[in-house]
CSV table of C-alpha atoms in Angstrom, one decimal:
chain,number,residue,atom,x,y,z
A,113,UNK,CA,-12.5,-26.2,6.1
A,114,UNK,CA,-12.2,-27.9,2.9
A,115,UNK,CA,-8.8,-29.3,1.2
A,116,UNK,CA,-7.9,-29.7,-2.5
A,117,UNK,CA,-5.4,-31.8,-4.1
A,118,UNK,CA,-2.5,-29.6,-5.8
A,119,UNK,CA,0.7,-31.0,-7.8
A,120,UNK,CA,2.8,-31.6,-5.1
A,121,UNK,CA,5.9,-29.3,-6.0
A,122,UNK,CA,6.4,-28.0,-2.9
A,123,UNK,CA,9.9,-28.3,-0.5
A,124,UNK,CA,9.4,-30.0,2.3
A,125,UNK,CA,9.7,-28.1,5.2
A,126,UNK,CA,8.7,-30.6,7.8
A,127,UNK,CA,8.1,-34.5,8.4
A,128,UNK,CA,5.2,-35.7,10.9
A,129,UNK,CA,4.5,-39.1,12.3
A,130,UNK,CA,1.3,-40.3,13.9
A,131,UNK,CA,0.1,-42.9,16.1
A,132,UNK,CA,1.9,-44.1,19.5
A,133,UNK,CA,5.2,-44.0,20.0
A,134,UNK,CA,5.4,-41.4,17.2
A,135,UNK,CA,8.8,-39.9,19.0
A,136,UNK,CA,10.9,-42.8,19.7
A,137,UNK,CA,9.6,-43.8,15.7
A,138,UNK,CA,11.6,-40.2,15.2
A,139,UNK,CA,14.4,-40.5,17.8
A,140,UNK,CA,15.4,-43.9,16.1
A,141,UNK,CA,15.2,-42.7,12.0
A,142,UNK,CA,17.0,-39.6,12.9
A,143,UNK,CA,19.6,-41.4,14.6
A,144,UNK,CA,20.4,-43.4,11.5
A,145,UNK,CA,21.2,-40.4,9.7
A,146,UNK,CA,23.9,-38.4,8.9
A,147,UNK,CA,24.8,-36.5,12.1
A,148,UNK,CA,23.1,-32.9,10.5
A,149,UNK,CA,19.6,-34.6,11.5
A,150,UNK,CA,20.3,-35.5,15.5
A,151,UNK,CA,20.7,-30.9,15.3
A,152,UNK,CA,17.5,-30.4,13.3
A,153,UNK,CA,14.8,-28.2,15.3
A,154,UNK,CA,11.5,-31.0,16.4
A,155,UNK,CA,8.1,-30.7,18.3
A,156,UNK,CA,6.1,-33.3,19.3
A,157,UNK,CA,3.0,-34.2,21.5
A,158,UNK,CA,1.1,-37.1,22.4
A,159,UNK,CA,0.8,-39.3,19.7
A,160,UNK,CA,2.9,-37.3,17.2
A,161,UNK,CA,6.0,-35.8,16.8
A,162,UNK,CA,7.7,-33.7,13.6
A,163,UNK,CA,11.5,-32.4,12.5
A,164,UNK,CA,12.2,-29.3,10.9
A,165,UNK,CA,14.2,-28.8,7.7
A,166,UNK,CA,16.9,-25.7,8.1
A,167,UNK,CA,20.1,-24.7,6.4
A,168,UNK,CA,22.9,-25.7,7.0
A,169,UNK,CA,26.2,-24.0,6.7
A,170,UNK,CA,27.5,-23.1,3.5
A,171,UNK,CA,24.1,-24.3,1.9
A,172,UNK,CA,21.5,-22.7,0.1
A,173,UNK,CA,18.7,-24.9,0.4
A,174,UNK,CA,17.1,-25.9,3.8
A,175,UNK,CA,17.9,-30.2,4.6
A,176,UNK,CA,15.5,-32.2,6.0
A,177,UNK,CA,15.8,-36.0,5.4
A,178,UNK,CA,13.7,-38.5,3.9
A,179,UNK,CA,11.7,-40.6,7.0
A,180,UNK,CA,9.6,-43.4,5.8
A,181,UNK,CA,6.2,-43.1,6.8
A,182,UNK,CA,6.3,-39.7,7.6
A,183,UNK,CA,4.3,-37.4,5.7
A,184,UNK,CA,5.9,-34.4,4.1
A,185,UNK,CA,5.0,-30.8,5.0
A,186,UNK,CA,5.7,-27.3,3.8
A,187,UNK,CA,5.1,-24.1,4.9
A,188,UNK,CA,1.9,-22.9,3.4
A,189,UNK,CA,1.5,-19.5,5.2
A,190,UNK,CA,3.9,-18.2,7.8
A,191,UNK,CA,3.7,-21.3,10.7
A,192,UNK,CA,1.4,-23.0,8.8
A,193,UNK,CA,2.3,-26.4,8.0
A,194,UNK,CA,0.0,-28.6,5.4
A,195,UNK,CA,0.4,-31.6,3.9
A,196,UNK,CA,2.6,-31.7,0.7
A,197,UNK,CA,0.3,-31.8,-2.3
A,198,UNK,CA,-2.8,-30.3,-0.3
A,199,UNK,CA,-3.9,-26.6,0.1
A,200,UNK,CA,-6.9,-25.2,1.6
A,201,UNK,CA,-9.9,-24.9,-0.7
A,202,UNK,CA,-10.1,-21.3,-0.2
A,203,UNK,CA,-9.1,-18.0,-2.7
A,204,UNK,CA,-5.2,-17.3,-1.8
A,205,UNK,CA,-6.0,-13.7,0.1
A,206,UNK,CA,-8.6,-15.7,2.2
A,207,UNK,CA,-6.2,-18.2,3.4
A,208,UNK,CA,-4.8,-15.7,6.4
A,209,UNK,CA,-8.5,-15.0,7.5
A,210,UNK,CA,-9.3,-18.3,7.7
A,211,UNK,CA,-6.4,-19.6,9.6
A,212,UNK,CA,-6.9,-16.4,12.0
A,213,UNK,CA,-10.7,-17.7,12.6
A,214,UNK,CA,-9.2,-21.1,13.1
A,215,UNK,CA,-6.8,-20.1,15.5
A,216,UNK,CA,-9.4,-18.3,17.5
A,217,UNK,CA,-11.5,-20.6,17.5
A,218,UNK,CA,-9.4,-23.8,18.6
A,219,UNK,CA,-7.3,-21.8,20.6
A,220,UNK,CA,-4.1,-22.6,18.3
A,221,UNK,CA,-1.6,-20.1,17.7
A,222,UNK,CA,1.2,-21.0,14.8
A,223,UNK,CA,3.4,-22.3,14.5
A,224,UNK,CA,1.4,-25.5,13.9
A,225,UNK,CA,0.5,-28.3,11.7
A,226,UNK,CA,-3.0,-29.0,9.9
A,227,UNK,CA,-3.6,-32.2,8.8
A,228,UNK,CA,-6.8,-33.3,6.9
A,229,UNK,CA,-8.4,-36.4,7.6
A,230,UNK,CA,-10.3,-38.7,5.8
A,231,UNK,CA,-13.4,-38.3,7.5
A,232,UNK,CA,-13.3,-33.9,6.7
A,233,UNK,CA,-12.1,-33.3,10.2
A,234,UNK,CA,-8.6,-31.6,10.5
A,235,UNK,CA,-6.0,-32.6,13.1
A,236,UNK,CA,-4.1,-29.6,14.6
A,237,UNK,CA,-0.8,-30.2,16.1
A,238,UNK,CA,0.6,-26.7,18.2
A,239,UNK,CA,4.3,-27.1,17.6
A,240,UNK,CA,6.7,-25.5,19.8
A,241,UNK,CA,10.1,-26.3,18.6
A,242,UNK,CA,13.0,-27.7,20.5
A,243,UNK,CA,16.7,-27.7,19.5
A,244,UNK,CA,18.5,-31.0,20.4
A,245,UNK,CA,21.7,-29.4,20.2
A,246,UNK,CA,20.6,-27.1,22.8
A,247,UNK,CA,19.1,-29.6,24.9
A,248,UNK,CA,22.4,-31.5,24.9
A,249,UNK,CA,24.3,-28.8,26.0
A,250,UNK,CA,21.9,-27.6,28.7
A,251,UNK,CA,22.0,-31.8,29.9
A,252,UNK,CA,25.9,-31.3,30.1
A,253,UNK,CA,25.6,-27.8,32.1
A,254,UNK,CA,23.6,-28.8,34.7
């Protein structure tokens, strides 16, 4: 799969961070936030981990906060995250088909992230969201 470079307009959806200890990196920015980001949905893995933006109450706009050194996501097709500013070099109404072959192929079902890298290769990152909130309250139950 190819990737071009588009004006990066898009909302960001989703932050990711790479490289070890990618979800304590997380844990600890979000933690330093206003208390809206400890609630916001995350999935992470080994050597990664990503938050969510979602709408609060009384907003319009989904909130996700600004991570340094996270690279920005949106959604590009329904549970597919790219990079902001990057879209698959591809006509629009082949974009599904292609992700469908992809998730075949790699076994990968959305929603997850594609990122490009520099070498042409793409990383996938199978997300399966948990809520902290939820988490917390399940911790207190039991």
């Amino acid at each position: 799969m190819r990737w071009i470079n588009i004006d990066p307009i898009q909302a960001v959806d989703a932050l990711l961070l790479t490289g070890e200890g990618a979800a304590d990196r997380l844990e600890t920015a979000l933690s330093q936030k206003p208390s809206f980001a400890r609630t916001l949905p995350r999935a992470q893995g080994e050597g990664w981990a990503a938050v969510f933006a979602r709408t609060l109450p009384g907003e319009r706009e989904a909130m996700i906060p600004s991570i340094g050194g996270a690279l920005p996501l949106y959604e590009a097709e329904r549970g597919w995250y790219f990079p902001v500013g990057l879209q698959l070099d591809a006509p629009a109404d082949m974009v599904p088909e292609l992700l469908q072959y992809l998730a075949e192929e790699a076994d990968l079902r959305p929603p997850a992230i594609l990122a490009p890298r520099d070498d042409g290769r793409i990383d996938a990152y199978p997300v399966r969201l948990f809520h902290p909130s939820e988490q917390a309250a399940g911790a207190m139950a039991g």
